Amino acid sequence: MASSSPPPRTVVIAGAGIVGLTTAISLRALPTPPTVIIHERRPEEGALSGPGGIMIQPNGLAALSALADGSGEAVVAALNAVSCPLGRGGFQSATGKDLYIAEPAGVTLGERTDDLGVCVARTALMGVLAEAAKIGQPGGVEVVWESAVTSYTTTDGAVDKVDVHVKTSGQAATIRGVDVLIGADGLWSGVRSAVDAVTGRPSTPRHYGGLMWWRGSVSFSAVAARCADIGRLAWGQAWLPRGGSMGYFRLGGDDMAWYASAPRPADAPVDGSPLAELLAEFGPTRGTTPPVYAAIVDAVAAAGSDTINRAPVYSRGVPVAAAGVGPVWGTGPVTLVGDAAHAIFPSMGQGACVGMEDAAELAAALAAAWRDGQPGGVPAALRAYEAARAPRVTRVGVESARVYDLSALTGGVSIWLRDTVYSVLPQWIVDRQFSWLYDYKPTPVLVA
């Protein structure tokens, strides 16, 4: 009997960020990979770079390792080569006193004894993902830069396909007969807005947490020359008075990522420059920044950095269903991943990690649907993927908001109570509040 070839399939992804590229890589690794086309609204240089660094924790690494063609270990190895292990670290008080220091073995229940993942510069991470996706290479993922997905409509005569409407460098165009449309276009997702319009469901509001964030990178050796204690921990975050905080983590080589937050309206204009704001809020005139963090501010100021990123940070819950529609993220062959579906506060470093989980689970769901080949199988698989992911990502969002709120306390009594509780609780109890994050096991892709 002659074997039949699978029908050609096309997947369009909106967004070439961390989760968009990870989704493309996961799909291209399937036994019968689809053609993957990414439409990214930013220019290539802006999309494949970014300020400061990011943590990829064990659940994110597990998702990357699970590529169906076995290439995941090579991707993780490439990531390890440009990153720094996420070792011991934790939360500190406004005086620099340790409140809670995470020991990897305790948090992961002994599964990882040396680290809790890796810390990597955003630009380096994007380079690893772009290489794994083979962007611009024969057989690789095609990316259309400066192109945004604006809407979609059902393809005439094909209820399981959509026509995707895009605007590329200001010119409107339509991609007809797309098998799957995936919104990986972040907090301000155009695909999510398009699904809202199609389903009639209310748009879930974005929630501003009240803090403006500054972030960037600085030379580790420059900070160490000012305060040798910077080498004691691999990462740290100090909860400061007035609702502010500062944090840091080592990157590959001599680079170190830093970030800071303080209460500001979301639309507050820049007061002079981001560096001037940083000095005014955390510099020596304040007198309330612990020595390690004061050394970071001093090193940043000495470098005269004009590349400080300043931005408000929002969260956004999973889509709220319209009456009678059900708790879904998409409709038909359309779905969401990452921040487009569930933007969370950065307080636990989990945004990219749960987005990588989305990519792995979505790829497994589509592989099963395509293998079975049943009519309506793809939409059903996408709704099952969304239903399975919603409880976990909602929990991550709730826990991230809780830690975020703890860092933003301003009252003297509430700050004292927070610091006291963290100081007196047994280590194993605090460890357990994070250990559930790392229990994630990717759904395997079954080969027919």
Short mmCIF file of N, CA and C in Angstrom, two decimals, residues 93 97-100 416-427 430:
data_model
loop_
_atom_site.label_atom_id
_atom_site.label_comp_id
_atom_site.label_asym_id
_atom_site.label_seq_id
_atom_site.Cartn_x
_atom_site.Cartn_y
_atom_site.Cartn_z
N SER A 93 16.31 42.93 53.24
CA SER A 93 15.61 44.08 53.80
C SER A 93 16.26 45.37 53.32
N LYS A 97 19.92 43.13 55.17
CA LYS A 97 19.84 41.87 55.93
C LYS A 97 19.12 40.81 55.09
N ASP A 98 19.67 39.60 55.09
CA ASP A 98 19.03 38.50 54.39
C ASP A 98 17.70 38.14 55.07
N LEU A 99 16.62 38.13 54.28
CA LEU A 99 15.33 37.69 54.79
C LEU A 99 15.03 36.26 54.39
N TYR A 100 15.38 35.92 53.17
CA TYR A 100 15.20 34.55 52.68
C TYR A 100 16.21 34.31 51.57
N TRP A 416 7.58 46.00 58.61
CA TRP A 416 8.16 45.26 59.75
C TRP A 416 7.59 43.85 59.82
N LEU A 417 6.27 43.73 59.62
CA LEU A 417 5.64 42.42 59.69
C LEU A 417 6.15 41.51 58.57
N ARG A 418 6.24 42.03 57.35
CA ARG A 418 6.75 41.23 56.23
C ARG A 418 8.17 40.75 56.51
N ASP A 419 9.03 41.66 56.90
CA ASP A 419 10.43 41.30 57.13
C ASP A 419 10.57 40.32 58.28
N THR A 420 9.75 40.48 59.31
CA THR A 420 9.82 39.59 60.47
C THR A 420 9.37 38.18 60.09
N VAL A 421 8.27 38.09 59.36
CA VAL A 421 7.77 36.77 58.97
C VAL A 421 8.80 36.03 58.13
N TYR A 422 9.38 36.71 57.15
CA TYR A 422 10.38 36.05 56.31
C TYR A 422 11.62 35.67 57.11
N SER A 423 11.93 36.43 58.15
CA SER A 423 13.13 36.14 58.95
C SER A 423 12.95 34.94 59.86
N VAL A 424 11.72 34.73 60.38
CA VAL A 424 11.53 33.69 61.40
C VAL A 424 10.98 32.39 60.84
N LEU A 425 10.39 32.41 59.65
CA LEU A 425 9.86 31.17 59.09
C LEU A 425 10.98 30.18 58.81
N PRO A 426 10.76 28.89 59.08
CA PRO A 426 11.78 27.89 58.73
C PRO A 426 12.06 27.91 57.23
N GLN A 427 13.30 27.66 56.89
CA GLN A 427 13.72 27.72 55.48
C GLN A 427 12.85 26.83 54.59
N VAL A 430 9.44 28.35 53.42
CA VAL A 430 9.54 29.37 52.36
C VAL A 430 9.96 28.72 51.04
#
